[in-house]
Coordinates of C-alpha atoms in Angstrom, one line a residue:
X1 CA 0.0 0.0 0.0
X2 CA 2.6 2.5 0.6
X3 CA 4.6 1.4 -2.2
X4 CA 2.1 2.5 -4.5
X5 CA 0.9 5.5 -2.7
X6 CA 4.5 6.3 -3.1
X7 CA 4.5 5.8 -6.9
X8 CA 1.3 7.7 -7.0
X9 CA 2.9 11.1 -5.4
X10 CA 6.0 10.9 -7.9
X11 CA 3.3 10.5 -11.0
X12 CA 1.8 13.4 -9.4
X13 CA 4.9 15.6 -9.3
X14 CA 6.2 14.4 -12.8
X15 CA 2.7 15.4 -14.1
X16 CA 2.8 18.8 -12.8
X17 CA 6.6 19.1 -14.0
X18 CA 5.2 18.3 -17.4
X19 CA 2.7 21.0 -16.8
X20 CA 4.9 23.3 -16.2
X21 CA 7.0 22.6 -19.5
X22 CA 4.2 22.7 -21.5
X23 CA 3.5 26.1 -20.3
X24 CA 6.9 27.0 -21.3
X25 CA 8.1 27.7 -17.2
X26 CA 10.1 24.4 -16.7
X27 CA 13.5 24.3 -16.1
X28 CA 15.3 21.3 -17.5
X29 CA 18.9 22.8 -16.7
X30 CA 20.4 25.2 -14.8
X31 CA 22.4 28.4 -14.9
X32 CA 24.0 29.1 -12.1
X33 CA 25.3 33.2 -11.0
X34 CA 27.4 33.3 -8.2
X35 CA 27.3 37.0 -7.6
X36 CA 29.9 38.3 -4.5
X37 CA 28.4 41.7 -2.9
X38 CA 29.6 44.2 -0.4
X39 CA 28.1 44.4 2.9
X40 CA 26.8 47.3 2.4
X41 CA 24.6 45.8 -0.2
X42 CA 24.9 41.9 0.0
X43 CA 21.6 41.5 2.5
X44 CA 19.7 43.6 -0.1
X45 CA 21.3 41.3 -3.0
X46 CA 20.7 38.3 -1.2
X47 CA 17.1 38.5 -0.5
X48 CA 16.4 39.8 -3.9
X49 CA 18.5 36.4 -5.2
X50 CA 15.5 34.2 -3.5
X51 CA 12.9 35.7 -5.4
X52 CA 14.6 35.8 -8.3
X53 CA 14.9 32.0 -8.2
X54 CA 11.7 31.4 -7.3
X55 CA 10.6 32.7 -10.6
X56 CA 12.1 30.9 -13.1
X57 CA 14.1 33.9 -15.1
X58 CA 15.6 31.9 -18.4
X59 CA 18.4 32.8 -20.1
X60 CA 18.7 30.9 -23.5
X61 CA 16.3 28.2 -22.3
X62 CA 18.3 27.8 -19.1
X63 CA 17.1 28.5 -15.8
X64 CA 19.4 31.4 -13.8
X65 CA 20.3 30.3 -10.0
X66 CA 21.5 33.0 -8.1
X67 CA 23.7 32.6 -4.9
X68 CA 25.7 35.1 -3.2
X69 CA 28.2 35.7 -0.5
X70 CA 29.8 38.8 1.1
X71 CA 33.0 40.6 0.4
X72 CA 34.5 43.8 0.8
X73 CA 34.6 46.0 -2.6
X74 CA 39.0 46.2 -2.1
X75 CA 38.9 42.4 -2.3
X76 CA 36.7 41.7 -5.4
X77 CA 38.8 44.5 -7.1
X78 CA 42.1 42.4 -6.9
X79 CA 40.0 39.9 -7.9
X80 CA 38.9 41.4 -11.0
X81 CA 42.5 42.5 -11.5
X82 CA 43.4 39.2 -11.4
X83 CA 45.6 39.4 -8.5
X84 CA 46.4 35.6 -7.2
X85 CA 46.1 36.9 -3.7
X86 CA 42.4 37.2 -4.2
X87 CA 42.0 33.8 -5.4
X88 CA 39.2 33.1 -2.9
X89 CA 37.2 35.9 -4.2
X90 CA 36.6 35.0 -7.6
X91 CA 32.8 35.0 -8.5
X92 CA 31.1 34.9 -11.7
X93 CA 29.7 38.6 -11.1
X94 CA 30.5 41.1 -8.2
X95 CA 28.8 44.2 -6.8
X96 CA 30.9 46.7 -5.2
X97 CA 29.8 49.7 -3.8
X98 CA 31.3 52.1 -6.1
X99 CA 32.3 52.0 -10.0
X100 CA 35.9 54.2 -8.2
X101 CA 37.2 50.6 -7.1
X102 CA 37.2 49.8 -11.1
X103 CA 39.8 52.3 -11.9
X104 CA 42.3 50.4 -8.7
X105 CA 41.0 47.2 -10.2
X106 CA 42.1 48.6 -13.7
X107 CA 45.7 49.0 -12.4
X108 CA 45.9 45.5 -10.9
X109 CA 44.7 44.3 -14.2
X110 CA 48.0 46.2 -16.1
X111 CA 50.1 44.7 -14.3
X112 CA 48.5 41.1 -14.3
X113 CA 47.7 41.0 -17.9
X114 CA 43.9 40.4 -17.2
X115 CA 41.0 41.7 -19.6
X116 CA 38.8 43.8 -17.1
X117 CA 35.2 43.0 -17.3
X118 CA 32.8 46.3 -17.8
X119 CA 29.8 47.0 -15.5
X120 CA 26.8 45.5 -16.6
X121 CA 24.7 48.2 -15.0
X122 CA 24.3 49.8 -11.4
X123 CA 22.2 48.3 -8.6
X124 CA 21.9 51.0 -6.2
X125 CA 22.9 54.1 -5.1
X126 CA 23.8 56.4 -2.0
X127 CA 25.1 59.6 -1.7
X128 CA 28.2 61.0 0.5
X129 CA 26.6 63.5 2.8
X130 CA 28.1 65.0 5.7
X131 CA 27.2 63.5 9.1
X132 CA 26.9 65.8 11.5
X133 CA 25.3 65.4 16.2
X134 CA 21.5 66.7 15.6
X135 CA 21.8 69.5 17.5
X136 CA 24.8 71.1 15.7
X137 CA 24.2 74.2 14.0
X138 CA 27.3 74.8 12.1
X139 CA 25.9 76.9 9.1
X140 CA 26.4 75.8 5.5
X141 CA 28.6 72.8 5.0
X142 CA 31.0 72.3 1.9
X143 CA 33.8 70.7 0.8
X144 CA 36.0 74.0 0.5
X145 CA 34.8 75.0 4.3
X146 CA 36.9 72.0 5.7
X147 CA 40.6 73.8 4.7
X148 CA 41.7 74.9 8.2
X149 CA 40.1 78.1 9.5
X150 CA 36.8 76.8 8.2
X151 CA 33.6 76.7 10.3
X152 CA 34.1 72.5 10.2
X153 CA 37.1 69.8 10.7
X154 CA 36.7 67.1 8.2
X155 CA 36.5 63.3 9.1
X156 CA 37.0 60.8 6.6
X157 CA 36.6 57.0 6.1
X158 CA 39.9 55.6 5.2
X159 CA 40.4 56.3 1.6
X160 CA 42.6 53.7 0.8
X161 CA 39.9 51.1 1.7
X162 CA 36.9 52.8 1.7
X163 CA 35.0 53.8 -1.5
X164 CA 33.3 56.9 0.6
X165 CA 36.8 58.2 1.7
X166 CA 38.1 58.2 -2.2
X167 CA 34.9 60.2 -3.2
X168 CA 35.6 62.9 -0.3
X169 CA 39.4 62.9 -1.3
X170 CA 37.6 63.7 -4.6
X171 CA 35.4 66.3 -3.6
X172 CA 38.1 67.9 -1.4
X173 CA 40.9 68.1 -4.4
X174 CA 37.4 69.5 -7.0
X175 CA 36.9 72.1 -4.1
X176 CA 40.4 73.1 -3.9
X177 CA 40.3 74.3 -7.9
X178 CA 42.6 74.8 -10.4
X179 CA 45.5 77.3 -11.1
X180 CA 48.5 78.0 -8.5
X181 CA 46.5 77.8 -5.2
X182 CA 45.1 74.5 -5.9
X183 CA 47.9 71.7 -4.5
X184 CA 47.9 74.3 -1.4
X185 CA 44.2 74.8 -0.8
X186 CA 44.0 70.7 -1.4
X187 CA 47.1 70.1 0.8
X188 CA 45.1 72.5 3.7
X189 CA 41.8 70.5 3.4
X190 CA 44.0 67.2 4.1
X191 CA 46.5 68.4 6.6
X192 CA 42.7 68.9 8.7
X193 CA 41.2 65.9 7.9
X194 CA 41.3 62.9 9.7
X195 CA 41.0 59.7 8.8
X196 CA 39.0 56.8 10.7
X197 CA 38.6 53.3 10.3
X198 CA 35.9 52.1 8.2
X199 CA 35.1 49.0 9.4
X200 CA 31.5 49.0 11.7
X201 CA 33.3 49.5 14.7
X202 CA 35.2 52.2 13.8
X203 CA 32.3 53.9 11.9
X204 CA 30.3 53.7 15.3
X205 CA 32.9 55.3 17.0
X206 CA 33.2 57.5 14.6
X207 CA 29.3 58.9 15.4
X208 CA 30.2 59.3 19.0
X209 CA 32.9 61.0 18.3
X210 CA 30.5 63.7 16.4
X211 CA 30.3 65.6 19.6
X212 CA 31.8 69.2 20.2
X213 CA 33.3 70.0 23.5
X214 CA 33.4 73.6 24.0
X215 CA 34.2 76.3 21.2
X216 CA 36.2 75.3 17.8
X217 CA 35.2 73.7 14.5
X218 CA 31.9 71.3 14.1
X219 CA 33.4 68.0 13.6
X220 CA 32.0 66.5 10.7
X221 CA 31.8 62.7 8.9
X222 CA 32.1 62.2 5.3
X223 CA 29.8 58.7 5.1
X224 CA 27.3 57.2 2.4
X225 CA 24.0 58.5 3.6
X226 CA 23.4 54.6 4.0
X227 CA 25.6 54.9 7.4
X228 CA 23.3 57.7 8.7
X229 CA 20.4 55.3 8.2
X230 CA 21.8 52.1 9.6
X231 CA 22.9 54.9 12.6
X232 CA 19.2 55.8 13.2
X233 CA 17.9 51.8 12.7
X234 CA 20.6 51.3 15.7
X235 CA 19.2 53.8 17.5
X236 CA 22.7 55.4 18.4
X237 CA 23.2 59.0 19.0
X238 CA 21.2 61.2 17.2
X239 CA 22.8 62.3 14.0
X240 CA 22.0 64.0 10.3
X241 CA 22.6 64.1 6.9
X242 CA 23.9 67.2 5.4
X243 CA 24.3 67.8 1.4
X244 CA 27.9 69.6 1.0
X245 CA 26.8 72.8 -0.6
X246 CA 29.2 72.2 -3.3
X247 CA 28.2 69.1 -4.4
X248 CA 29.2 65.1 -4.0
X249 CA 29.2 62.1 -5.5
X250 CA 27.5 58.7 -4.6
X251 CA 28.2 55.3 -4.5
X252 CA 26.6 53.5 -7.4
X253 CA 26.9 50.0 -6.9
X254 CA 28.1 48.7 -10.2
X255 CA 27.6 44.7 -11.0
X256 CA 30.4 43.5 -13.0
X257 CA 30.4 40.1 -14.6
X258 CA 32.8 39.0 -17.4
X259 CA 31.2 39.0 -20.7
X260 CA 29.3 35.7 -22.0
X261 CA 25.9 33.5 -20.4
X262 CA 27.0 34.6 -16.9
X263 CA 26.9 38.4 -18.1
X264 CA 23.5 37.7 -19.7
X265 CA 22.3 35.9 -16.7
X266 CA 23.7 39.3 -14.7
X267 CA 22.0 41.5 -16.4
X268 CA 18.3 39.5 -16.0
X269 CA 19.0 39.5 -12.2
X270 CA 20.0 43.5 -12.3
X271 CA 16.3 43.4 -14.5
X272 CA 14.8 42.3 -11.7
X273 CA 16.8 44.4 -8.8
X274 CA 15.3 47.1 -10.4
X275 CA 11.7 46.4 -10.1
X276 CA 9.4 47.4 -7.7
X277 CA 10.0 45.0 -5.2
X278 CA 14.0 45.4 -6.0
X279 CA 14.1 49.0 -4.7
X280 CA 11.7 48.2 -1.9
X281 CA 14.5 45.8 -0.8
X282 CA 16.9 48.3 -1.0
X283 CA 15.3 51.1 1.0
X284 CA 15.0 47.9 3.5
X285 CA 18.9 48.4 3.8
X286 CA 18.9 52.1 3.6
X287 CA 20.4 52.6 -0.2
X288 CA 18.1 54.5 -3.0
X289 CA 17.3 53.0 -6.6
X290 CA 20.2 52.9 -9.4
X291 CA 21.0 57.2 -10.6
X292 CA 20.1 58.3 -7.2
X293 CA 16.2 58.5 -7.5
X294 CA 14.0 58.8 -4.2
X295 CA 13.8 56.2 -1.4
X296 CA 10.8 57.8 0.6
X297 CA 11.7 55.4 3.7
X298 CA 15.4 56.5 3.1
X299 CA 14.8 59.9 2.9
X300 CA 12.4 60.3 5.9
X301 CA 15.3 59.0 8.0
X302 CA 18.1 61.1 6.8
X303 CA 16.1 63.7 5.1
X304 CA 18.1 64.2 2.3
X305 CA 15.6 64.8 -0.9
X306 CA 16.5 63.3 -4.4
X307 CA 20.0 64.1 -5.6
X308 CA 21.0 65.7 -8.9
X309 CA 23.3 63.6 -11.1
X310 CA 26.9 64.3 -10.6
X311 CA 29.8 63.7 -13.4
X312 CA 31.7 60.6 -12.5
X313 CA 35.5 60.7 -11.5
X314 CA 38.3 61.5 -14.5
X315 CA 40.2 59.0 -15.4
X316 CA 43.0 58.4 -13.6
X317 CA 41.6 60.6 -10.3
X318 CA 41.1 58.4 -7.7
X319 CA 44.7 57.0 -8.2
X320 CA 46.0 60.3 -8.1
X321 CA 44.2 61.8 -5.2
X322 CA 45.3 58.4 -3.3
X323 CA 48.9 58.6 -4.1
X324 CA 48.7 62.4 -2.6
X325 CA 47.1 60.9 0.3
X326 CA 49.6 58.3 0.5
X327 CA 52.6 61.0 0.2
X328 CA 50.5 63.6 2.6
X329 CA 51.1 61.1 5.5
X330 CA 55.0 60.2 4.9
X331 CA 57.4 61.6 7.5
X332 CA 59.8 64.1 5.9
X333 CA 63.7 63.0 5.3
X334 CA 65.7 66.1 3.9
X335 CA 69.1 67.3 3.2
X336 CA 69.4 70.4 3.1
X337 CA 72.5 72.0 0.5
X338 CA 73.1 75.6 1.4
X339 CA 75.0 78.3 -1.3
X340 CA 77.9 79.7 0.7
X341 CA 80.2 81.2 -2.1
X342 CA 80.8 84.6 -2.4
X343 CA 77.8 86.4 -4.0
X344 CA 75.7 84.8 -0.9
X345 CA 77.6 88.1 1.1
X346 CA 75.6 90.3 -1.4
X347 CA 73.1 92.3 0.9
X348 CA 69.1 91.7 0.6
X349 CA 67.4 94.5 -0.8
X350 CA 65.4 95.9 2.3
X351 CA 67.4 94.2 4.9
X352 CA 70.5 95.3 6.7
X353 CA 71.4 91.6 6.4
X354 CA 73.9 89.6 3.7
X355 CA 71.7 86.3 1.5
X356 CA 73.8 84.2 4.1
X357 CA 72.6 85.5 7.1
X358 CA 69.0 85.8 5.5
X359 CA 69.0 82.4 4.1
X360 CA 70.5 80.5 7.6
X361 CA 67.6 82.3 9.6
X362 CA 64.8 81.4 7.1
X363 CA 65.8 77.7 7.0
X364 CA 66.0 77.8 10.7
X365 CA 62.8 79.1 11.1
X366 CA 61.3 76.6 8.2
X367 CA 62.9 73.7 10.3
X368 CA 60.8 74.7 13.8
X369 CA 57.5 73.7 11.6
X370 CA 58.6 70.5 11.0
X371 CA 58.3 67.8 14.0
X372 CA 61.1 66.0 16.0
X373 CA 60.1 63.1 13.8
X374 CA 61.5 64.7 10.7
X375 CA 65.1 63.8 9.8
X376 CA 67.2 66.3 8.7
X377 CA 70.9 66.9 7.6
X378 CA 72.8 70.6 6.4
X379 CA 75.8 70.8 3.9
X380 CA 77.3 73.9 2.7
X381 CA 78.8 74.1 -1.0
X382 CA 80.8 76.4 -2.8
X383 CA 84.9 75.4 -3.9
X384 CA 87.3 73.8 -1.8
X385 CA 85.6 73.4 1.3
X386 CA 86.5 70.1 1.9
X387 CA 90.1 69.3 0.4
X388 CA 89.2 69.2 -3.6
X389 CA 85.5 68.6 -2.9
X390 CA 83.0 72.0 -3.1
X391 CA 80.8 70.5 -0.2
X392 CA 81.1 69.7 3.0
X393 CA 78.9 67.8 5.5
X394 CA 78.3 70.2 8.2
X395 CA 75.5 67.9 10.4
X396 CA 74.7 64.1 8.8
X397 CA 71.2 63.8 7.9
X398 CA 69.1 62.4 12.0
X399 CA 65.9 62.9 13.5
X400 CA 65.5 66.1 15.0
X401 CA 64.3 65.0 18.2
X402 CA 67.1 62.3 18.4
X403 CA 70.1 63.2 20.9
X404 CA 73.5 64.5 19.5
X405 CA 76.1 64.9 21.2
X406 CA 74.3 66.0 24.9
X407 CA 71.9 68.2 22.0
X408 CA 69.0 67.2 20.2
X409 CA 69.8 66.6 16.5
X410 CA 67.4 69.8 15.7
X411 CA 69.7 72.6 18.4
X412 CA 72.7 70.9 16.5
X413 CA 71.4 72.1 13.5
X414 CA 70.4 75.3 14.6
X415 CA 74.0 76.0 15.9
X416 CA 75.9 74.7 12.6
X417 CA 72.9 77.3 10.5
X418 CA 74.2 80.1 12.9
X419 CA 77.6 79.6 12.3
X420 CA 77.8 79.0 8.8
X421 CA 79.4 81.9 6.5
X422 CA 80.2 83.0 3.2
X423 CA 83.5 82.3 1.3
X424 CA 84.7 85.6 0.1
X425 CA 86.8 83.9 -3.2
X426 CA 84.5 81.0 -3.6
X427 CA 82.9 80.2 -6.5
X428 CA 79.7 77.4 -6.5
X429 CA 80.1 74.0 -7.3
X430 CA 76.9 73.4 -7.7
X431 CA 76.6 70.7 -9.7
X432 CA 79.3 68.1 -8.3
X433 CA 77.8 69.2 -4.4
X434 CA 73.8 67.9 -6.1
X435 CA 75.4 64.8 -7.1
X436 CA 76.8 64.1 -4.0
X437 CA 74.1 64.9 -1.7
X438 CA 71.5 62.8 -3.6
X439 CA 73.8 59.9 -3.5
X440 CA 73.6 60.6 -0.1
X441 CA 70.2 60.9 0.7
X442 CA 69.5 57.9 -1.6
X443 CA 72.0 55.5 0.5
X444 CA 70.1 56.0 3.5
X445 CA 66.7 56.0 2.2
X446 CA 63.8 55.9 4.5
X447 CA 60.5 54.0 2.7
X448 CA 58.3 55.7 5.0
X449 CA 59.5 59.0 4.4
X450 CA 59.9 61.5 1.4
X451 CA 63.7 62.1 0.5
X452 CA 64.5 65.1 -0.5
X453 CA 67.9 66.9 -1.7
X454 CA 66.3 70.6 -0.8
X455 CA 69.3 73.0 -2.9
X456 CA 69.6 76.6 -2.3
X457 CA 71.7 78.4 -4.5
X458 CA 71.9 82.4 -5.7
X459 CA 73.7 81.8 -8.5
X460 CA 75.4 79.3 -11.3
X461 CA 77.8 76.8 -11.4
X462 CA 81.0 77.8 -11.9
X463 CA 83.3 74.9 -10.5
X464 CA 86.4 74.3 -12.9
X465 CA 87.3 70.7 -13.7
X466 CA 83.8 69.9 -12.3
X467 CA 80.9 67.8 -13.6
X468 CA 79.8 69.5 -16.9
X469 CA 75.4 69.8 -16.2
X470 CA 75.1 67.0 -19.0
X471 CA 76.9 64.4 -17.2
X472 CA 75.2 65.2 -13.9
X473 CA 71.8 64.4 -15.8
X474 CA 73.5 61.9 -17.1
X475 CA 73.9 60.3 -13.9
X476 CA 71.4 61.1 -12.0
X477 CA 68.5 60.0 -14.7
X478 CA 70.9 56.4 -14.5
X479 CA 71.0 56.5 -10.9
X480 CA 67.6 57.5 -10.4
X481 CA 65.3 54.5 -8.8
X482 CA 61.4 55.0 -9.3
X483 CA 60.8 52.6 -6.5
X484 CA 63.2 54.3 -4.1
X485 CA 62.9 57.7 -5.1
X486 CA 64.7 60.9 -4.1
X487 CA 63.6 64.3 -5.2
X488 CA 66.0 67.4 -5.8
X489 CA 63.7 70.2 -5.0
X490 CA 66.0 73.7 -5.9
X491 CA 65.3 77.3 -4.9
X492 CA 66.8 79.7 -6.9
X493 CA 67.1 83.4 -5.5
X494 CA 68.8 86.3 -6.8
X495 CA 69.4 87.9 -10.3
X496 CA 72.6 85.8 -10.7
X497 CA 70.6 82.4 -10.6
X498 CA 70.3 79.6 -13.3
X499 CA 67.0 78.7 -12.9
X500 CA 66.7 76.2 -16.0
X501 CA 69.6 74.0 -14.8
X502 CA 67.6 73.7 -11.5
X503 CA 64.6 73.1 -13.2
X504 CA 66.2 70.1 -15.2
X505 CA 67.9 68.6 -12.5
X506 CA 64.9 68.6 -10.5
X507 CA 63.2 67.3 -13.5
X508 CA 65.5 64.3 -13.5
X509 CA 64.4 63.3 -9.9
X510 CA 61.0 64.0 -10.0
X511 CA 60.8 66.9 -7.8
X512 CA 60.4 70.6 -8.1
X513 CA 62.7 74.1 -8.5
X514 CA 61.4 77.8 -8.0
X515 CA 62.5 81.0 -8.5
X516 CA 62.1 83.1 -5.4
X517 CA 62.1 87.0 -4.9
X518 CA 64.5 86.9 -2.4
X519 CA 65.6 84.3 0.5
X520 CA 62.8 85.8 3.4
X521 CA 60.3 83.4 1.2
X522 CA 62.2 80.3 2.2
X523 CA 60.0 79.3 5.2
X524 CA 56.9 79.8 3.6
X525 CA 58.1 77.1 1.1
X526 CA 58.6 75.2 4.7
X527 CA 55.1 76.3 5.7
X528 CA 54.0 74.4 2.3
X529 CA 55.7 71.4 3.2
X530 CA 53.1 69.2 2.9
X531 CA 52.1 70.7 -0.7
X532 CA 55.9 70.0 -1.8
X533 CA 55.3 66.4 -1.2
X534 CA 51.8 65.7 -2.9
X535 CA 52.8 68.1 -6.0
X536 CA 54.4 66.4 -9.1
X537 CA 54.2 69.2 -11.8
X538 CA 56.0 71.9 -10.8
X539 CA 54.2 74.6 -12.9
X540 CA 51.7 73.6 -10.1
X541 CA 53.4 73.4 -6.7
X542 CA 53.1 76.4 -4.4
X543 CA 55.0 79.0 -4.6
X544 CA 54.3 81.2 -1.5

């Protein structure tokens, strides 16, 4: 009896399978999608997968499975790089939360030799807003109000792992502008902002943290206005969402999938994502429909309206803005090469004081603005100051806050700047005393630092028997190592100076020359530290 009661309910099922293929809504084979998502959207993703598969979608008579799992957008761009570290994240498609991780993924694919897949489409969308404690009252909020002085200090999600961090390094180097003040202005907005770690933990702390004590700036978090909602669906310290008056960018949530059947079945998924019921889902986990449309439940929480569409990144940006990052945070390593030939005894127009004496002070005063973590070494050049050689060490390249010799390395330097002097008969040996001090600097490179070769001169080489200024470019373009560089940066003062040849020496090194008015402009260049280090083009670095 239960034998064929048994047989029965399998006729039974085969009969409505048969059904079911007559009506054209079998599936006789599947398709499977596994799609990797980042947290911020993989809950959304997931739950959408499940009715997905309930329905049956076809692709070339194939029924699409979808199945997910979680990872963070940095790993699932190595992965579409091809990087063999992210082995374990390979998946057929991948949403990350913003198309800027394409461009870091674009790189790792250069130097892997992989074909890139293109973004089948986007499958949400939230804006970076500005995160400020409910009661604050800081006025209008932009991008250009967090350089210092402004009404607001800027914290950021750590760019270098956090899509939301890149798009405020963005928005920060857009606000800054174009023309001479821009690497400055940029350089002030990052010298005030501080980073925070973007996992949930350090987010939450970061929203705690969004409490003033006392006078001073509003503190203020750059986050995707998704954080603000999953803030208020915690129910952690009241917050809200402020537009930046100059504008933003969101994260778009681009699905990428190689091209093929599992870019086809990718596509009839994002189909469906963008139903209805897909952007219900999403507003479920606080992110608005694909272009940035309305999420009523999203917006009721953070009360930000509908956005405006915003011009996606250059090429090449977010590499760039994250390199200047990357540089803004390096300790500084520098040797400073000081003109003392005989022109240096000239007197500076205005002053009662000689380009020496003028020139010692300034650097003295640029060196109090750097920390005692900076490292720092002074030479003096002209002819014949040491034996044969027109340079000569005067305090080897240390951290100023290290002890020397019952001093700190910094009051060491300060006494050798106040006792350095001009040589009446010298000439300067300018280009034998570069060569030398960029070996130097180079020998004892620091990779956590920026090494720099910082020459100041008034005048030309004019060292007889010396290096001719086509064999030291010569040597220093063969000597020069990308992955260990060290930049000449030259500053040229006085009508006597030969501003080209500093410009293509520093050309050969990567770094920077000016032309200064006169040698009381040194410590502003000091002051612009920061700026020297993030600028490569040196039509565009600061000059005071």
């Amino acid at each position: 009896m239960v034998l064929v009661v048994g047989v029965a309910a399998l006729l039974v099922v085969a009969l409505l399978a048969g059904v079911r293929a007559l009506a054209g809504g079998g599936c006789g084979e599947r398709l499977a999608l596994n799609v990797a998502a980042d947290p911020a959207v993989a809950p959304a993703v997931t739950a959408l997968a499940g009715r997905f598969n309930d329905a049956d979608h076809e692709v070339d008579g194939r029924c699409v499975e979808v199945t997910t799992n979680t990872l963070p957008s940095s790993a699932m761009a190595l992965a579409l790089g091809g990087d063999r570290s992210a082995a374990q994240a390979r998946a057929d498609a991948y949403v990350l939360d913003s198309s800027l991780w394409l461009e870091i993924a674009g790189r790792t694919a250069e130097r892997t030799g992989t074909a890139l897949p293109r973004p089948v489409g986007s499958v949400a969308s939230s804006p970076v807003v500005f995160a400020v404690a409910r009661d604050a009252a800081p006025g209008a909020l932009s991008w250009r109000a967090m350089a210092p002085g402004g009404n607001a200090s800027l914290r950021l999600l750590a760019p270098e792992e956090n899509a939301a961090g890149m798009v405020s390094l963005l928005m920060a180097k857009q606000a800054a502008g174009t023309g001479d003040k821009a690497i400055a202005g940029f350089t002030g907005i990052l010298q005030s902002a501080q980073s925070v770690d973007g996992s949930a933990q350090g987010e939450a702390a970061a929203f705690d943290g969004l409490v003033r004590f006392g006078g001073g700036s509003t503190p203020v978090l750059a986050v995707p206005e998704q954080a603000v909602w999953r803030r208020a669906a915690a129910g952690g310290t009241p917050v809200r969402a402020v537009l930046p008056a100059d504008g933003t960018m969101s994260l778009d949530f681009p699905l990428v999938a190689a091209p093929g059947k599992k870019a086809d079945a990718a596509r009839r998924f994002l189909e469906d994502v963008r139903s209805r019921a897909g952007a219900d889902a999403l507003a479920k986990a606080g992110l608005r429909p694909a272009g940035g449309g309305a999420a009523k439940g999203v917006s009721a929480v953070t009360g930000v309206a509908a956005l405006p569409r915003t011009a996606p990144a250059s090429p090449g940006a977010v590499s760039e803005a994250l390199e200047m990052w990357r540089r803004m945070h390096l300790g500084t390593r520098m040797l400073t090469v000081i003109d003392v030939s005989g022109s240096m005894l000239e007197q500076v127009q205005g002053t009662q004081r000689s380009r020496m004496a003028v020139t010692t002070g300034e650097v003295e005063k640029g060196m109090s603005l750097l920390p005692d973590s900076a490292d720092m070494g002074l030479w003096a050049f002209s002819t014949g100051m040491d034996g044969s050689r027109p340079y000569k060490e005067l305090v080897p390249v240390g951290r100023l806050g290290a002890a020397d010799g019952g001093l700190t390395h910094r009051a060491a330097m300060q006494q050798a700047l106040g006792r350095m002097r001009a040589k009446p008969d010298g000439d300067t040996g300018l280009y034998d005393s570069v060569l030398a001090a960029y070996r130097n600097v180079k020998a004892g490179y620091r990779g956590d630092m920026i090494n720099i070769v910082l020459v100041l001169t008034d005048g030309r080489n004019d060292f007889a028997g010396g290096l001719s200024e086509q064999a030291l470019l010569s040597q220093l373009k063969a000597e020069y190592d990308a992955s260990r560089p060290v930049q000449v940066v030259g500053l040229g003062f006085g009508p006597g100076v030969d501003l080209g040849a500093l410009q293509r020496i520093a050309q050969a090194t990567g770094g920077a020359a000016y032309q200064i008015r006169d040698p009381r402009q040194i410590h502003e260049l000091f002051q612009q530290s920061a700026a020297l280090k993030i600028c490569d083009d040196p039509r565009q670095c600061p000059v005071g």
